[in-house]
């Protein structure tokens, strides 16, 4: 029984590694290994690799944990800004303020506008200045924009949220969580 458990654990570890390496397709094996090793230090290693693979060119050039945290912060910022705005604008066509969907989208617009500002200005400045603890807290707060947006839809009687917006909300939550964890790896360093 113990031998079977060891074999199963070994197979599970190998499968996890292969999944992480496959997610980093397009980077060299050494780069994928660095990303994988760094992501293994987070609570959600598979999600970490998945998030960083959204920008494989940058991830393949990263040489430090700080580089990877900076990439994750940039991806979260892009989600809060461009991705959220594009989804909201698309869904707002024919759904002006004063309609249930228009009102929910207005709440989303406000949540993402605030999150984008915090990420672009405050979190980036703290990160670039080496104040990683503050940057991590700011990213965590900005990550709540996805949940705020999601909750706006049932509040106005539109449930569930349209899939396009729900995807942005999931991406925002995930990308901020990974950026927060990667930044936390740097706390105490300068």
mmCIF file with all atom_site columns, C-alpha atoms in Angstrom, residues 20-184:
data_model
loop_
_atom_site.group_PDB
_atom_site.id
_atom_site.type_symbol
_atom_site.label_atom_id
_atom_site.label_alt_id
_atom_site.label_comp_id
_atom_site.label_asym_id
_atom_site.label_entity_id
_atom_site.label_seq_id
_atom_site.pdbx_PDB_ins_code
_atom_site.Cartn_x
_atom_site.Cartn_y
_atom_site.Cartn_z
_atom_site.occupancy
_atom_site.B_iso_or_equiv
_atom_site.pdbx_formal_charge
_atom_site.auth_seq_id
_atom_site.auth_comp_id
_atom_site.auth_asym_id
_atom_site.auth_atom_id
_atom_site.pdbx_PDB_model_num
ATOM 1   C CA . UNK A 1 20  ? 3.424   23.379 -16.030 1.00 0.00 ? 20  UNK A CA 1
ATOM 2   C CA . UNK A 1 21  ? 6.021   22.865 -18.748 1.00 0.00 ? 21  UNK A CA 1
ATOM 3   C CA . UNK A 1 22  ? 3.336   22.530 -21.427 1.00 0.00 ? 22  UNK A CA 1
ATOM 4   C CA . UNK A 1 23  ? 1.730   25.758 -20.275 1.00 0.00 ? 23  UNK A CA 1
ATOM 5   C CA . UNK A 1 24  ? 4.987   27.548 -20.951 1.00 0.00 ? 24  UNK A CA 1
ATOM 6   C CA . UNK A 1 25  ? 5.168   26.357 -24.579 1.00 0.00 ? 25  UNK A CA 1
ATOM 7   C CA . UNK A 1 26  ? 7.147   28.783 -26.639 1.00 0.00 ? 26  UNK A CA 1
ATOM 8   C CA . UNK A 1 27  ? 9.851   29.382 -24.060 1.00 0.00 ? 27  UNK A CA 1
ATOM 9   C CA . UNK A 1 28  ? 13.075  27.487 -23.733 1.00 0.00 ? 28  UNK A CA 1
ATOM 10  C CA . UNK A 1 29  ? 13.272  24.576 -21.316 1.00 0.00 ? 29  UNK A CA 1
ATOM 11  C CA . UNK A 1 30  ? 15.522  26.568 -18.982 1.00 0.00 ? 30  UNK A CA 1
ATOM 12  C CA . UNK A 1 31  ? 13.086  29.493 -18.972 1.00 0.00 ? 31  UNK A CA 1
ATOM 13  C CA . UNK A 1 32  ? 10.094  27.211 -18.413 1.00 0.00 ? 32  UNK A CA 1
ATOM 14  C CA . UNK A 1 33  ? 12.009  25.608 -15.568 1.00 0.00 ? 33  UNK A CA 1
ATOM 15  C CA . UNK A 1 34  ? 12.680  28.975 -13.934 1.00 0.00 ? 34  UNK A CA 1
ATOM 16  C CA . UNK A 1 35  ? 9.030   29.999 -14.248 1.00 0.00 ? 35  UNK A CA 1
ATOM 17  C CA . UNK A 1 36  ? 7.891   26.614 -12.976 1.00 0.00 ? 36  UNK A CA 1
ATOM 18  C CA . UNK A 1 37  ? 10.276  26.688 -9.991  1.00 0.00 ? 37  UNK A CA 1
ATOM 19  C CA . UNK A 1 38  ? 9.197   30.201 -9.087  1.00 0.00 ? 38  UNK A CA 1
ATOM 20  C CA . UNK A 1 39  ? 5.516   29.365 -9.439  1.00 0.00 ? 39  UNK A CA 1
ATOM 21  C CA . UNK A 1 40  ? 5.991   26.307 -7.223  1.00 0.00 ? 40  UNK A CA 1
ATOM 22  C CA . UNK A 1 41  ? 6.669   28.793 -4.410  1.00 0.00 ? 41  UNK A CA 1
ATOM 23  C CA . UNK A 1 42  ? 3.104   30.121 -4.737  1.00 0.00 ? 42  UNK A CA 1
ATOM 24  C CA . UNK A 1 43  ? -0.119  28.553 -3.492  1.00 0.00 ? 43  UNK A CA 1
ATOM 25  C CA . UNK A 1 44  ? -1.485  28.164 -7.032  1.00 0.00 ? 44  UNK A CA 1
ATOM 26  C CA . UNK A 1 45  ? 1.446   26.994 -9.133  1.00 0.00 ? 45  UNK A CA 1
ATOM 27  C CA . UNK A 1 46  ? -0.584  25.897 -12.157 1.00 0.00 ? 46  UNK A CA 1
ATOM 28  C CA . UNK A 1 47  ? -2.504  29.183 -12.255 1.00 0.00 ? 47  UNK A CA 1
ATOM 29  C CA . UNK A 1 48  ? 0.761   31.075 -11.832 1.00 0.00 ? 48  UNK A CA 1
ATOM 30  C CA . UNK A 1 49  ? 2.275   29.427 -14.898 1.00 0.00 ? 49  UNK A CA 1
ATOM 31  C CA . UNK A 1 50  ? -0.969  29.952 -16.804 1.00 0.00 ? 50  UNK A CA 1
ATOM 32  C CA . UNK A 1 51  ? -1.017  33.673 -15.983 1.00 0.00 ? 51  UNK A CA 1
ATOM 33  C CA . UNK A 1 52  ? 2.631   34.159 -16.914 1.00 0.00 ? 52  UNK A CA 1
ATOM 34  C CA . UNK A 1 53  ? 2.141   32.231 -20.158 1.00 0.00 ? 53  UNK A CA 1
ATOM 35  C CA . UNK A 1 54  ? -0.217  35.031 -21.241 1.00 0.00 ? 54  UNK A CA 1
ATOM 36  C CA . UNK A 1 55  ? 3.011   36.920 -21.990 1.00 0.00 ? 55  UNK A CA 1
ATOM 37  C CA . UNK A 1 56  ? 5.459   34.169 -22.975 1.00 0.00 ? 56  UNK A CA 1
ATOM 38  C CA . UNK A 1 57  ? 7.945   36.537 -24.614 1.00 0.00 ? 57  UNK A CA 1
ATOM 39  C CA . UNK A 1 58  ? 8.461   38.495 -21.414 1.00 0.00 ? 58  UNK A CA 1
ATOM 40  C CA . UNK A 1 59  ? 8.359   35.410 -19.203 1.00 0.00 ? 59  UNK A CA 1
ATOM 41  C CA . UNK A 1 60  ? 11.007  33.728 -21.337 1.00 0.00 ? 60  UNK A CA 1
ATOM 42  C CA . UNK A 1 61  ? 13.338  36.694 -20.771 1.00 0.00 ? 61  UNK A CA 1
ATOM 43  C CA . UNK A 1 62  ? 12.737  36.903 -17.022 1.00 0.00 ? 62  UNK A CA 1
ATOM 44  C CA . UNK A 1 63  ? 15.775  36.106 -14.917 1.00 0.00 ? 63  UNK A CA 1
ATOM 45  C CA . UNK A 1 64  ? 14.560  37.044 -11.441 1.00 0.00 ? 64  UNK A CA 1
ATOM 46  C CA . UNK A 1 65  ? 11.484  36.605 -9.300  1.00 0.00 ? 65  UNK A CA 1
ATOM 47  C CA . UNK A 1 66  ? 11.118  40.375 -9.455  1.00 0.00 ? 66  UNK A CA 1
ATOM 48  C CA . UNK A 1 67  ? 10.887  40.175 -13.257 1.00 0.00 ? 67  UNK A CA 1
ATOM 49  C CA . UNK A 1 68  ? 8.083   37.619 -13.008 1.00 0.00 ? 68  UNK A CA 1
ATOM 50  C CA . UNK A 1 69  ? 6.230   39.638 -10.369 1.00 0.00 ? 69  UNK A CA 1
ATOM 51  C CA . UNK A 1 70  ? 6.509   42.716 -12.594 1.00 0.00 ? 70  UNK A CA 1
ATOM 52  C CA . UNK A 1 71  ? 5.070   40.775 -15.538 1.00 0.00 ? 71  UNK A CA 1
ATOM 53  C CA . UNK A 1 72  ? 2.173   39.547 -13.410 1.00 0.00 ? 72  UNK A CA 1
ATOM 54  C CA . UNK A 1 73  ? 1.511   43.102 -12.203 1.00 0.00 ? 73  UNK A CA 1
ATOM 55  C CA . UNK A 1 74  ? 1.521   44.365 -15.792 1.00 0.00 ? 74  UNK A CA 1
ATOM 56  C CA . UNK A 1 75  ? -0.922  41.633 -16.860 1.00 0.00 ? 75  UNK A CA 1
ATOM 57  C CA . UNK A 1 76  ? -3.268  42.457 -13.975 1.00 0.00 ? 76  UNK A CA 1
ATOM 58  C CA . UNK A 1 77  ? -3.093  46.139 -14.903 1.00 0.00 ? 77  UNK A CA 1
ATOM 59  C CA . UNK A 1 78  ? -3.942  45.366 -18.534 1.00 0.00 ? 78  UNK A CA 1
ATOM 60  C CA . UNK A 1 79  ? -6.925  43.304 -17.435 1.00 0.00 ? 79  UNK A CA 1
ATOM 61  C CA . UNK A 1 80  ? -8.210  46.105 -15.203 1.00 0.00 ? 80  UNK A CA 1
ATOM 62  C CA . UNK A 1 81  ? -7.760  48.661 -17.957 1.00 0.00 ? 81  UNK A CA 1
ATOM 63  C CA . UNK A 1 82  ? -7.969  47.555 -21.565 1.00 0.00 ? 82  UNK A CA 1
ATOM 64  C CA . UNK A 1 83  ? -9.638  44.137 -21.207 1.00 0.00 ? 83  UNK A CA 1
ATOM 65  C CA . UNK A 1 84  ? -12.338 45.340 -18.822 1.00 0.00 ? 84  UNK A CA 1
ATOM 66  C CA . UNK A 1 85  ? -13.031 48.488 -20.846 1.00 0.00 ? 85  UNK A CA 1
ATOM 67  C CA . UNK A 1 86  ? -13.353 46.490 -24.080 1.00 0.00 ? 86  UNK A CA 1
ATOM 68  C CA . UNK A 1 87  ? -15.788 44.017 -22.511 1.00 0.00 ? 87  UNK A CA 1
ATOM 69  C CA . UNK A 1 88  ? -17.863 46.754 -20.879 1.00 0.00 ? 88  UNK A CA 1
ATOM 70  C CA . UNK A 1 89  ? -17.991 48.793 -24.093 1.00 0.00 ? 89  UNK A CA 1
ATOM 71  C CA . UNK A 1 90  ? -19.063 45.746 -26.092 1.00 0.00 ? 90  UNK A CA 1
ATOM 72  C CA . UNK A 1 91  ? -21.816 44.807 -23.642 1.00 0.00 ? 91  UNK A CA 1
ATOM 73  C CA . UNK A 1 92  ? -22.980 48.427 -23.254 1.00 0.00 ? 92  UNK A CA 1
ATOM 74  C CA . UNK A 1 93  ? -24.010 48.609 -26.906 1.00 0.00 ? 93  UNK A CA 1
ATOM 75  C CA . UNK A 1 94  ? -27.796 48.891 -26.738 1.00 0.00 ? 94  UNK A CA 1
ATOM 76  C CA . UNK A 1 95  ? -27.764 48.787 -22.922 1.00 0.00 ? 95  UNK A CA 1
ATOM 77  C CA . UNK A 1 96  ? -27.474 52.395 -21.774 1.00 0.00 ? 96  UNK A CA 1
ATOM 78  C CA . UNK A 1 97  ? -27.481 53.551 -18.162 1.00 0.00 ? 97  UNK A CA 1
ATOM 79  C CA . UNK A 1 98  ? -30.981 53.267 -16.775 1.00 0.00 ? 98  UNK A CA 1
ATOM 80  C CA . UNK A 1 99  ? -31.401 49.715 -18.029 1.00 0.00 ? 99  UNK A CA 1
ATOM 81  C CA . UNK A 1 100 ? -30.568 46.845 -15.649 1.00 0.00 ? 100 UNK A CA 1
ATOM 82  C CA . UNK A 1 101 ? -27.611 45.662 -17.729 1.00 0.00 ? 101 UNK A CA 1
ATOM 83  C CA . UNK A 1 102 ? -26.450 49.235 -18.329 1.00 0.00 ? 102 UNK A CA 1
ATOM 84  C CA . UNK A 1 103 ? -26.533 49.967 -14.600 1.00 0.00 ? 103 UNK A CA 1
ATOM 85  C CA . UNK A 1 104 ? -24.590 46.806 -13.761 1.00 0.00 ? 104 UNK A CA 1
ATOM 86  C CA . UNK A 1 105 ? -22.012 47.683 -16.408 1.00 0.00 ? 105 UNK A CA 1
ATOM 87  C CA . UNK A 1 106 ? -21.733 51.166 -14.912 1.00 0.00 ? 106 UNK A CA 1
ATOM 88  C CA . UNK A 1 107 ? -20.874 49.600 -11.556 1.00 0.00 ? 107 UNK A CA 1
ATOM 89  C CA . UNK A 1 108 ? -18.293 47.399 -13.303 1.00 0.00 ? 108 UNK A CA 1
ATOM 90  C CA . UNK A 1 109 ? -16.825 50.403 -15.081 1.00 0.00 ? 109 UNK A CA 1
ATOM 91  C CA . UNK A 1 110 ? -16.363 52.175 -11.733 1.00 0.00 ? 110 UNK A CA 1
ATOM 92  C CA . UNK A 1 111 ? -14.820 49.130 -10.032 1.00 0.00 ? 111 UNK A CA 1
ATOM 93  C CA . UNK A 1 112 ? -12.366 48.549 -12.866 1.00 0.00 ? 112 UNK A CA 1
ATOM 94  C CA . UNK A 1 113 ? -11.544 52.236 -13.281 1.00 0.00 ? 113 UNK A CA 1
ATOM 95  C CA . UNK A 1 114 ? -10.561 52.390 -9.608  1.00 0.00 ? 114 UNK A CA 1
ATOM 96  C CA . UNK A 1 115 ? -8.617  49.124 -9.800  1.00 0.00 ? 115 UNK A CA 1
ATOM 97  C CA . UNK A 1 116 ? -6.731  50.228 -12.918 1.00 0.00 ? 116 UNK A CA 1
ATOM 98  C CA . UNK A 1 117 ? -5.752  53.482 -11.221 1.00 0.00 ? 117 UNK A CA 1
ATOM 99  C CA . UNK A 1 118 ? -4.517  51.703 -8.119  1.00 0.00 ? 118 UNK A CA 1
ATOM 100 C CA . UNK A 1 119 ? -2.522  49.198 -10.171 1.00 0.00 ? 119 UNK A CA 1
ATOM 101 C CA . UNK A 1 120 ? -1.069  51.694 -12.675 1.00 0.00 ? 120 UNK A CA 1
ATOM 102 C CA . UNK A 1 121 ? -0.104  54.323 -10.155 1.00 0.00 ? 121 UNK A CA 1
ATOM 103 C CA . UNK A 1 122 ? 0.050   53.197 -6.548  1.00 0.00 ? 122 UNK A CA 1
ATOM 104 C CA . UNK A 1 123 ? 0.951   49.515 -6.851  1.00 0.00 ? 123 UNK A CA 1
ATOM 105 C CA . UNK A 1 124 ? 3.453   50.121 -9.666  1.00 0.00 ? 124 UNK A CA 1
ATOM 106 C CA . UNK A 1 125 ? 5.113   52.951 -7.749  1.00 0.00 ? 125 UNK A CA 1
ATOM 107 C CA . UNK A 1 126 ? 5.354   50.826 -4.600  1.00 0.00 ? 126 UNK A CA 1
ATOM 108 C CA . UNK A 1 127 ? 6.663   47.861 -6.580  1.00 0.00 ? 127 UNK A CA 1
ATOM 109 C CA . UNK A 1 128 ? 9.247   49.897 -8.474  1.00 0.00 ? 128 UNK A CA 1
ATOM 110 C CA . UNK A 1 129 ? 10.316  51.548 -5.210  1.00 0.00 ? 129 UNK A CA 1
ATOM 111 C CA . UNK A 1 130 ? 10.850  48.187 -3.506  1.00 0.00 ? 130 UNK A CA 1
ATOM 112 C CA . UNK A 1 131 ? 7.933   48.544 -1.094  1.00 0.00 ? 131 UNK A CA 1
ATOM 113 C CA . UNK A 1 132 ? 6.668   45.072 -1.895  1.00 0.00 ? 132 UNK A CA 1
ATOM 114 C CA . UNK A 1 133 ? 4.428   44.691 1.161   1.00 0.00 ? 133 UNK A CA 1
ATOM 115 C CA . UNK A 1 134 ? 2.419   47.770 0.179   1.00 0.00 ? 134 UNK A CA 1
ATOM 116 C CA . UNK A 1 135 ? 2.382   46.763 -3.491  1.00 0.00 ? 135 UNK A CA 1
ATOM 117 C CA . UNK A 1 136 ? 1.032   43.337 -2.527  1.00 0.00 ? 136 UNK A CA 1
ATOM 118 C CA . UNK A 1 137 ? -1.750  44.863 -0.425  1.00 0.00 ? 137 UNK A CA 1
ATOM 119 C CA . UNK A 1 138 ? -2.710  47.255 -3.210  1.00 0.00 ? 138 UNK A CA 1
ATOM 120 C CA . UNK A 1 139 ? -2.850  44.441 -5.757  1.00 0.00 ? 139 UNK A CA 1
ATOM 121 C CA . UNK A 1 140 ? -5.019  42.378 -3.426  1.00 0.00 ? 140 UNK A CA 1
ATOM 122 C CA . UNK A 1 141 ? -7.449  45.271 -3.061  1.00 0.00 ? 141 UNK A CA 1
ATOM 123 C CA . UNK A 1 142 ? -7.563  45.887 -6.810  1.00 0.00 ? 142 UNK A CA 1
ATOM 124 C CA . UNK A 1 143 ? -8.272  42.203 -7.363  1.00 0.00 ? 143 UNK A CA 1
ATOM 125 C CA . UNK A 1 144 ? -11.631 42.615 -5.688  1.00 0.00 ? 144 UNK A CA 1
ATOM 126 C CA . UNK A 1 145 ? -12.876 44.557 -8.749  1.00 0.00 ? 145 UNK A CA 1
ATOM 127 C CA . UNK A 1 146 ? -13.870 41.258 -10.358 1.00 0.00 ? 146 UNK A CA 1
ATOM 128 C CA . UNK A 1 147 ? -16.044 40.270 -7.412  1.00 0.00 ? 147 UNK A CA 1
ATOM 129 C CA . UNK A 1 148 ? -17.526 43.787 -7.196  1.00 0.00 ? 148 UNK A CA 1
ATOM 130 C CA . UNK A 1 149 ? -18.439 43.652 -10.862 1.00 0.00 ? 149 UNK A CA 1
ATOM 131 C CA . UNK A 1 150 ? -19.893 40.136 -10.571 1.00 0.00 ? 150 UNK A CA 1
ATOM 132 C CA . UNK A 1 151 ? -22.092 41.170 -7.658  1.00 0.00 ? 151 UNK A CA 1
ATOM 133 C CA . UNK A 1 152 ? -23.525 44.137 -9.576  1.00 0.00 ? 152 UNK A CA 1
ATOM 134 C CA . UNK A 1 153 ? -25.479 41.906 -11.970 1.00 0.00 ? 153 UNK A CA 1
ATOM 135 C CA . UNK A 1 154 ? -27.722 40.058 -9.506  1.00 0.00 ? 154 UNK A CA 1
ATOM 136 C CA . UNK A 1 155 ? -28.160 43.317 -7.579  1.00 0.00 ? 155 UNK A CA 1
ATOM 137 C CA . UNK A 1 156 ? -29.962 44.880 -10.572 1.00 0.00 ? 156 UNK A CA 1
ATOM 138 C CA . UNK A 1 157 ? -31.771 41.665 -11.509 1.00 0.00 ? 157 UNK A CA 1
ATOM 139 C CA . UNK A 1 158 ? -29.450 40.441 -14.263 1.00 0.00 ? 158 UNK A CA 1
ATOM 140 C CA . UNK A 1 159 ? -28.125 37.056 -13.294 1.00 0.00 ? 159 UNK A CA 1
ATOM 141 C CA . UNK A 1 160 ? -25.784 35.604 -14.134 1.00 0.00 ? 160 UNK A CA 1
ATOM 142 C CA . UNK A 1 161 ? -23.313 38.127 -15.482 1.00 0.00 ? 161 UNK A CA 1
ATOM 143 C CA . UNK A 1 162 ? -22.826 37.955 -19.250 1.00 0.00 ? 162 UNK A CA 1
ATOM 144 C CA . UNK A 1 163 ? -20.070 35.440 -20.056 1.00 0.00 ? 163 UNK A CA 1
ATOM 145 C CA . UNK A 1 164 ? -17.802 38.073 -21.611 1.00 0.00 ? 164 UNK A CA 1
ATOM 146 C CA . UNK A 1 165 ? -17.824 40.093 -18.384 1.00 0.00 ? 165 UNK A CA 1
ATOM 147 C CA . UNK A 1 166 ? -17.629 37.002 -16.181 1.00 0.00 ? 166 UNK A CA 1
ATOM 148 C CA . UNK A 1 167 ? -14.435 35.960 -18.025 1.00 0.00 ? 167 UNK A CA 1
ATOM 149 C CA . UNK A 1 168 ? -12.835 39.358 -17.423 1.00 0.00 ? 168 UNK A CA 1
ATOM 150 C CA . UNK A 1 169 ? -13.877 39.139 -13.761 1.00 0.00 ? 169 UNK A CA 1
ATOM 151 C CA . UNK A 1 170 ? -12.278 35.682 -13.422 1.00 0.00 ? 170 UNK A CA 1
ATOM 152 C CA . UNK A 1 171 ? -9.122  36.850 -15.201 1.00 0.00 ? 171 UNK A CA 1
ATOM 153 C CA . UNK A 1 172 ? -8.886  39.907 -12.961 1.00 0.00 ? 172 UNK A CA 1
ATOM 154 C CA . UNK A 1 173 ? -9.284  37.892 -9.782  1.00 0.00 ? 173 UNK A CA 1
ATOM 155 C CA . UNK A 1 174 ? -6.763  35.279 -10.911 1.00 0.00 ? 174 UNK A CA 1
ATOM 156 C CA . UNK A 1 175 ? -4.160  37.687 -12.282 1.00 0.00 ? 175 UNK A CA 1
ATOM 157 C CA . UNK A 1 176 ? -4.225  39.888 -9.192  1.00 0.00 ? 176 UNK A CA 1
ATOM 158 C CA . UNK A 1 177 ? -3.981  36.851 -6.906  1.00 0.00 ? 177 UNK A CA 1
ATOM 159 C CA . UNK A 1 178 ? -0.916  35.580 -8.779  1.00 0.00 ? 178 UNK A CA 1
ATOM 160 C CA . UNK A 1 179 ? 0.684   39.038 -8.918  1.00 0.00 ? 179 UNK A CA 1
ATOM 161 C CA . UNK A 1 180 ? 0.086   39.399 -5.182  1.00 0.00 ? 180 UNK A CA 1
ATOM 162 C CA . UNK A 1 181 ? 1.711   36.034 -4.442  1.00 0.00 ? 181 UNK A CA 1
ATOM 163 C CA . UNK A 1 182 ? 4.713   36.705 -6.664  1.00 0.00 ? 182 UNK A CA 1
ATOM 164 C CA . UNK A 1 183 ? 5.198   40.142 -5.106  1.00 0.00 ? 183 UNK A CA 1
ATOM 165 C CA . UNK A 1 184 ? 4.970   38.581 -1.643  1.00 0.00 ? 184 UNK A CA 1
#
